[in-house]
XYZ file of C-alpha atoms in Angstrom:
424
model
C -34.912 -3.504 -27.319
C -34.786 -6.113 -30.513
C -36.815 -8.009 -32.176
C -37.547 -10.563 -30.481
C -38.448 -8.305 -27.700
C -40.940 -6.436 -28.522
C -44.564 -6.140 -26.912
C -46.234 -6.716 -29.165
C -48.070 -10.566 -28.959
C -47.115 -12.866 -32.075
C -48.608 -16.100 -33.181
C -46.583 -19.360 -33.634
C -46.699 -21.013 -36.796
C -49.834 -23.648 -37.884
C -51.534 -21.384 -34.951
C -53.781 -18.991 -37.159
C -57.325 -18.477 -38.038
C -56.177 -21.034 -40.738
C -54.547 -23.407 -38.879
C -56.028 -27.357 -40.229
C -55.959 -25.795 -44.096
C -54.002 -27.136 -46.409
C -52.991 -25.735 -49.677
C -50.356 -26.998 -53.030
C -48.891 -24.337 -54.432
C -47.326 -25.066 -57.765
C -46.311 -21.076 -58.920
C -43.292 -19.171 -59.648
C -42.667 -15.296 -59.097
C -44.480 -12.574 -57.512
C -48.538 -12.806 -57.345
C -49.341 -16.051 -57.593
C -46.888 -16.937 -53.854
C -47.186 -13.823 -52.030
C -51.149 -15.780 -52.498
C -49.367 -18.987 -50.046
C -47.487 -16.907 -48.347
C -50.363 -14.816 -46.968
C -51.999 -17.987 -46.433
C -48.954 -19.252 -44.666
C -48.875 -16.490 -42.752
C -52.463 -17.239 -41.283
C -51.811 -20.738 -40.322
C -52.469 -22.872 -43.196
C -49.973 -25.667 -44.421
C -48.772 -24.667 -47.372
C -46.955 -26.562 -49.396
C -44.881 -25.353 -52.760
C -44.060 -27.806 -55.232
C -40.895 -26.934 -56.965
C -38.637 -29.050 -60.448
C -36.275 -30.982 -58.567
C -33.537 -28.265 -59.471
C -35.641 -25.958 -57.814
C -37.877 -22.837 -59.006
C -36.334 -20.571 -62.147
C -37.398 -17.548 -59.274
C -34.686 -19.311 -57.230
C -32.140 -16.976 -58.738
C -34.239 -14.231 -58.988
C -32.454 -10.851 -57.215
C -31.303 -9.245 -55.153
C -28.612 -12.488 -54.590
C -26.373 -12.599 -51.311
C -22.422 -12.907 -52.252
C -23.039 -16.674 -52.135
C -25.897 -16.602 -55.044
C -28.601 -17.278 -52.684
C -32.253 -15.332 -53.736
C -33.615 -12.736 -51.089
C -36.042 -11.950 -53.056
C -36.944 -16.090 -53.175
C -36.656 -15.888 -49.121
C -38.803 -12.725 -49.100
C -41.620 -13.957 -50.995
C -41.745 -17.929 -49.832
C -41.500 -18.278 -45.938
C -42.937 -20.903 -43.692
C -44.078 -23.002 -46.366
C -43.386 -26.486 -46.875
C -41.296 -27.195 -50.136
C -40.799 -30.201 -52.283
C -39.331 -31.507 -54.711
C -40.512 -33.131 -58.146
C -40.047 -33.302 -61.966
C -43.263 -32.712 -63.368
C -42.083 -34.153 -66.261
C -42.858 -37.411 -65.966
C -46.420 -38.662 -65.529
C -46.290 -40.622 -61.949
C -44.474 -37.255 -60.487
C -47.249 -35.175 -61.821
C -49.437 -37.886 -60.254
C -47.784 -37.913 -57.083
C -48.315 -33.894 -56.793
C -52.578 -34.232 -58.364
C -52.485 -37.357 -55.564
C -51.439 -34.742 -53.054
C -53.898 -31.868 -53.392
C -56.881 -34.606 -53.303
C -55.522 -35.821 -50.297
C -56.129 -34.280 -46.714
C -60.134 -35.258 -46.426
C -61.312 -31.654 -45.616
C -58.701 -29.864 -44.614
C -57.127 -30.351 -47.964
C -58.452 -30.120 -51.959
C -56.562 -27.457 -52.763
C -54.357 -25.146 -55.415
C -53.067 -22.636 -56.033
C -50.976 -22.257 -59.247
C -50.159 -20.365 -61.753
C -49.706 -22.306 -64.697
C -52.365 -24.517 -67.180
C -48.482 -26.382 -68.409
C -50.562 -29.617 -67.272
C -53.786 -30.895 -67.658
C -53.141 -33.315 -64.749
C -53.695 -30.102 -62.725
C -56.656 -28.566 -64.369
C -59.745 -27.816 -62.653
C -61.670 -30.885 -64.483
C -59.161 -33.230 -64.083
C -59.059 -32.488 -60.141
C -62.268 -32.299 -60.414
C -63.356 -36.037 -61.465
C -60.812 -36.860 -57.934
C -62.390 -34.629 -55.774
C -65.433 -32.782 -56.572
C -65.504 -30.350 -53.617
C -61.787 -29.072 -54.859
C -60.444 -25.891 -55.157
C -58.652 -24.848 -57.794
C -57.186 -21.025 -57.565
C -55.393 -20.051 -60.759
C -53.244 -16.509 -61.851
C -53.786 -16.132 -65.933
C -51.788 -12.685 -67.803
C -54.990 -11.494 -69.569
C -58.258 -12.885 -69.050
C -58.151 -15.350 -72.088
C -55.677 -16.679 -70.766
C -52.607 -14.973 -72.592
C -49.159 -14.527 -70.660
C -48.533 -11.575 -68.924
C -45.783 -10.041 -66.117
C -46.725 -6.492 -64.333
C -44.698 -5.022 -66.192
C -46.227 -5.396 -69.646
C -49.567 -5.642 -67.775
C -48.287 -1.702 -66.204
C -47.531 -0.405 -69.589
C -51.210 -1.884 -70.894
C -52.682 -0.239 -67.583
C -52.420 3.259 -68.757
C -50.291 4.281 -65.705
C -46.751 4.621 -67.306
C -47.924 7.444 -69.483
C -48.943 9.394 -65.923
C -46.184 8.586 -64.176
C -42.677 10.511 -63.748
C -41.462 13.794 -64.193
C -42.982 16.906 -65.472
C -40.558 17.332 -68.284
C -39.930 13.985 -68.666
C -40.886 12.310 -72.607
C -42.283 8.679 -72.323
C -43.557 5.824 -69.650
C -42.467 5.531 -66.608
C -42.796 2.045 -64.845
C -43.175 1.904 -61.107
C -40.092 0.115 -59.720
C -43.328 -1.611 -57.120
C -44.527 -4.503 -58.820
C -47.367 -3.439 -57.270
C -50.334 -5.446 -59.842
C -48.068 -8.770 -59.317
C -48.650 -7.360 -55.682
C -52.793 -7.041 -55.779
C -53.507 -10.343 -57.532
C -52.131 -12.175 -55.481
C -54.135 -10.595 -52.349
C -56.992 -10.819 -54.434
C -56.283 -15.088 -55.461
C -55.955 -15.268 -51.425
C -59.434 -13.596 -51.493
C -60.965 -15.599 -54.087
C -59.905 -18.693 -52.530
C -61.031 -17.708 -48.985
C -64.312 -17.216 -50.149
C -64.319 -20.592 -52.051
C -63.010 -22.647 -49.041
C -65.920 -21.350 -46.794
C -68.956 -22.042 -49.174
C -67.645 -25.193 -49.895
C -67.482 -25.392 -45.300
C -71.212 -24.267 -46.053
C -72.399 -25.990 -48.928
C -69.631 -29.093 -49.239
C -68.997 -27.139 -52.751
C -65.468 -26.874 -55.048
C -64.894 -24.126 -57.178
C -62.742 -22.510 -59.419
C -61.213 -19.140 -58.670
C -59.639 -16.768 -62.016
C -57.999 -13.840 -61.329
C -56.443 -12.431 -64.528
C -53.024 -9.782 -64.106
C -53.675 -7.862 -66.697
C -57.686 -7.396 -65.073
C -56.402 -6.691 -61.580
C -54.352 -3.405 -62.726
C -58.290 -2.668 -65.334
C -60.097 -2.644 -61.725
C -57.280 -0.420 -60.465
C -57.671 2.504 -63.275
C -61.586 1.923 -62.814
C -62.104 2.010 -59.087
C -60.032 5.330 -58.986
C -61.354 7.086 -61.275
C -59.225 7.192 -64.440
C -61.154 5.599 -67.069
C -64.362 7.020 -66.343
C -62.953 10.731 -66.059
C -60.896 9.798 -69.968
C -65.306 8.887 -70.872
C -66.205 11.671 -69.985
C -63.822 13.882 -70.163
C -62.332 12.807 -73.674
C -60.643 16.518 -74.210
C -58.616 16.208 -70.681
C -55.177 14.230 -71.374
C -53.665 13.171 -68.494
C -50.005 14.088 -68.006
C -46.735 13.249 -65.555
C -47.267 15.754 -63.028
C -43.948 14.239 -61.450
C -44.370 13.350 -57.381
C -47.474 15.929 -56.916
C -50.697 14.501 -55.361
C -53.602 14.064 -58.383
C -56.270 16.163 -56.992
C -55.036 17.401 -53.653
C -51.962 19.499 -52.929
C -48.833 17.221 -51.631
C -45.307 17.136 -52.918
C -41.730 16.772 -51.645
C -39.910 19.377 -50.735
C -36.543 19.606 -49.782
C -34.595 21.273 -46.569
C -31.543 23.214 -46.128
C -29.867 20.788 -44.633
C -30.580 19.267 -48.217
C -33.334 16.242 -47.067
C -36.315 15.480 -48.960
C -39.699 15.100 -47.410
C -43.107 14.228 -49.039
C -45.830 16.185 -47.701
C -49.618 16.071 -48.403
C -52.280 18.029 -46.683
C -55.550 16.885 -48.091
C -57.921 18.242 -44.956
C -58.484 21.650 -44.763
C -57.191 21.170 -41.545
C -54.231 19.603 -42.961
C -53.728 22.793 -45.353
C -53.713 25.477 -42.730
C -51.620 23.976 -40.322
C -49.361 23.676 -43.146
C -49.967 27.933 -43.824
C -49.508 27.996 -40.162
C -46.230 26.422 -39.923
C -44.519 27.969 -42.975
C -46.101 31.171 -41.782
C -47.714 32.332 -45.369
C -51.139 32.839 -43.790
C -51.531 35.911 -44.749
C -48.770 35.271 -48.593
C -51.516 33.018 -49.480
C -54.529 35.157 -48.794
C -53.515 37.802 -51.041
C -52.521 34.975 -53.541
C -55.768 33.715 -53.540
C -57.125 37.452 -53.528
C -55.225 37.727 -56.703
C -56.693 34.457 -58.399
C -59.539 34.147 -56.850
C -59.193 31.036 -55.767
C -61.294 29.629 -53.461
C -57.839 27.316 -51.774
C -59.943 25.543 -49.050
C -61.251 23.624 -52.057
C -58.310 20.733 -52.543
C -59.254 20.863 -56.091
C -57.709 24.633 -56.288
C -54.886 24.269 -54.454
C -54.130 21.631 -56.738
C -54.576 23.945 -59.947
C -52.673 26.479 -58.290
C -50.069 23.781 -57.239
C -47.175 25.334 -58.828
C -46.924 28.604 -57.414
C -48.434 26.988 -54.110
C -45.671 24.987 -54.472
C -43.375 27.850 -55.221
C -44.134 28.926 -51.996
C -44.113 26.049 -49.479
C -40.618 25.167 -50.695
C -38.619 28.817 -50.327
C -40.055 27.230 -46.299
C -38.604 24.321 -46.347
C -35.051 25.437 -48.056
C -34.821 28.098 -45.364
C -34.712 25.846 -42.292
C -32.512 22.538 -41.140
C -34.269 19.081 -40.986
C -34.231 19.453 -37.540
C -36.881 22.372 -37.330
C -38.951 21.092 -39.903
C -39.552 17.928 -38.279
C -39.857 19.434 -35.219
C -43.111 21.738 -36.686
C -44.389 19.239 -38.480
C -44.366 16.624 -35.718
C -46.883 19.397 -33.980
C -49.554 19.586 -36.692
C -52.061 16.942 -38.497
C -50.261 17.187 -42.157
C -49.290 14.056 -43.332
C -45.923 13.644 -44.070
C -42.879 11.482 -44.052
C -38.422 12.235 -44.433
C -37.603 9.569 -47.848
C -35.280 6.942 -46.949
C -33.548 4.068 -49.181
C -33.166 0.462 -48.482
C -30.047 1.340 -46.123
C -31.043 4.436 -43.642
C -33.902 1.772 -42.859
C -31.782 -1.426 -42.155
C -28.293 0.343 -40.339
C -27.953 -0.653 -37.311
C -28.304 2.083 -35.818
C -32.051 2.363 -37.607
C -35.018 1.846 -34.791
C -37.661 0.111 -37.582
C -36.156 -2.870 -38.016
C -35.447 -2.843 -33.759
C -38.660 -1.856 -32.573
C -41.509 -2.524 -34.964
C -43.558 -4.613 -34.445
C -44.048 -6.523 -37.973
C -40.086 -7.615 -37.301
C -39.276 -10.270 -36.020
C -34.972 -12.094 -36.057
C -35.620 -14.866 -38.866
C -32.505 -17.593 -39.117
C -32.249 -18.157 -42.240
C -30.768 -21.148 -44.051
C -27.972 -20.280 -46.736
C -27.982 -17.085 -45.402
C -27.896 -16.715 -41.709
C -29.472 -14.293 -39.275
C -31.151 -11.529 -40.342
C -34.317 -9.354 -39.567
C -37.734 -10.078 -41.803
C -41.519 -9.085 -41.446
C -43.769 -11.217 -40.731
C -47.550 -10.689 -41.316
C -48.728 -7.501 -41.634
C -52.707 -8.331 -40.445
C -52.867 -8.448 -36.482
C -55.671 -10.554 -35.860
C -57.138 -10.442 -31.754
C -54.194 -8.241 -31.058
C -51.566 -10.698 -32.274
C -49.572 -11.381 -35.654
C -47.835 -14.414 -37.078
C -43.905 -13.915 -36.430
C -41.542 -14.947 -39.916
C -40.241 -18.183 -40.846
C -37.121 -19.050 -42.791
C -38.358 -20.015 -46.725
C -37.962 -23.770 -47.725
C -34.727 -25.064 -49.225
C -35.298 -26.736 -52.134
C -36.851 -30.702 -51.588
C -36.354 -29.662 -47.997
C -39.926 -31.461 -46.746
C -40.740 -34.143 -49.733
C -39.682 -36.859 -47.333
C -41.629 -36.234 -44.958
C -44.807 -34.521 -46.699
C -45.736 -37.581 -49.255
C -45.159 -39.743 -46.507
C -47.515 -38.184 -44.153
C -50.008 -36.809 -46.779
C -50.289 -40.469 -49.057
C -48.624 -42.788 -46.490
C -45.115 -43.573 -48.457
C -43.018 -45.131 -46.880
C -39.240 -44.779 -46.576
C -38.704 -47.864 -49.467
C -41.157 -45.965 -51.616
C -39.397 -43.023 -51.583
C -35.606 -43.889 -52.039
C -36.898 -45.255 -55.213
C -38.685 -42.740 -55.946
C -35.713 -40.821 -55.294
C -33.430 -42.944 -56.922
C -35.025 -42.534 -60.468
C -35.268 -39.062 -59.967
C -39.535 -38.338 -59.532
C -38.308 -36.372 -56.447
C -35.679 -34.558 -54.556
C -35.068 -34.496 -51.176
C -32.911 -33.566 -48.422
C -35.073 -34.864 -45.799
C -32.998 -37.467 -44.220
C -35.140 -38.817 -41.976
C -38.030 -39.713 -44.208
C -36.050 -41.615 -46.648
C -33.975 -43.745 -43.338
C -34.479 -47.582 -43.452
């Protein structure tokens, strides 16, 4: 079954629950573009503004052999792209005009830059009282930060990594960027709902560092440090904090992540490994109650040693068959290459993925929206080329005719590859 033949219903571009909403995005890198992508996948018209030569994140790795950024394409599908020289007052005026236009569907800006005063909340508010301005900053005081520096400030890297590793381990996943993008989209939609009900505009601000600190607080880690200051968390490798979970290797050398959160899952693990009697004897010797997940965590090393021995004695096929008959939470470890292999079922059969023709890249399988609304999800669209929609967007939104667009292009105020919009 090919991605286009999957049975999961999908929605056409612009047909989602946000159809009719228009958002102007002046941004770069991860969090803010992701915010725009979330909105676009729900049906909003998202217009991304870039410099005439393209945004700086258009060259970020991974790249194709021809130098096209797969990173950029993955974070900006389904958007319209206009290229404007924002170093010129005339260029900034065009973008400001675009933000405040659009009637009840427009008047929304999402950005991660405070460089240009014309795009600030107060400046836009003087032109349109109900404007919604969503801004991502690095820190709450407006200071700069990126995910990797925020990780360093959050405490997480110092409890991440192998038990015998001396030093911080940052996560490869820019988790706070991703989370901040979702927070920004949530805040923007909350502001749009209030505007719909009251007619009032809003200034929405999300600080990347605040997202990470809130995460540490929401998970109880900061409370633990306050109430038990003498207890210092240390890295524990792949053990799951506070319960029983770790990676184990089969006789074939394949590695599995195993998590037993509940009593049922723990009992299932003991059953398939044949460790009921051994663990009962161990519990008596230690005076421990392994029906309690905290006790299982405290004695994780000796318990994991018993479980590891069972995995090491059995081939992968046997382990997979045994786990499939349980409520245990488990998965084999897979590389990106494993996931994308020609014979892999995930990209071929998972309803999240569909084939898309990406200019400059070719045909590939890409994810749509993880959100399923009324049983339907938005299928992926290609990311736009630099200036792909400059002419048509400015013509439709601001009423600029072909002569005006040609003049702006010839003077370098805009760049466009939309030939239809500049034909005389």
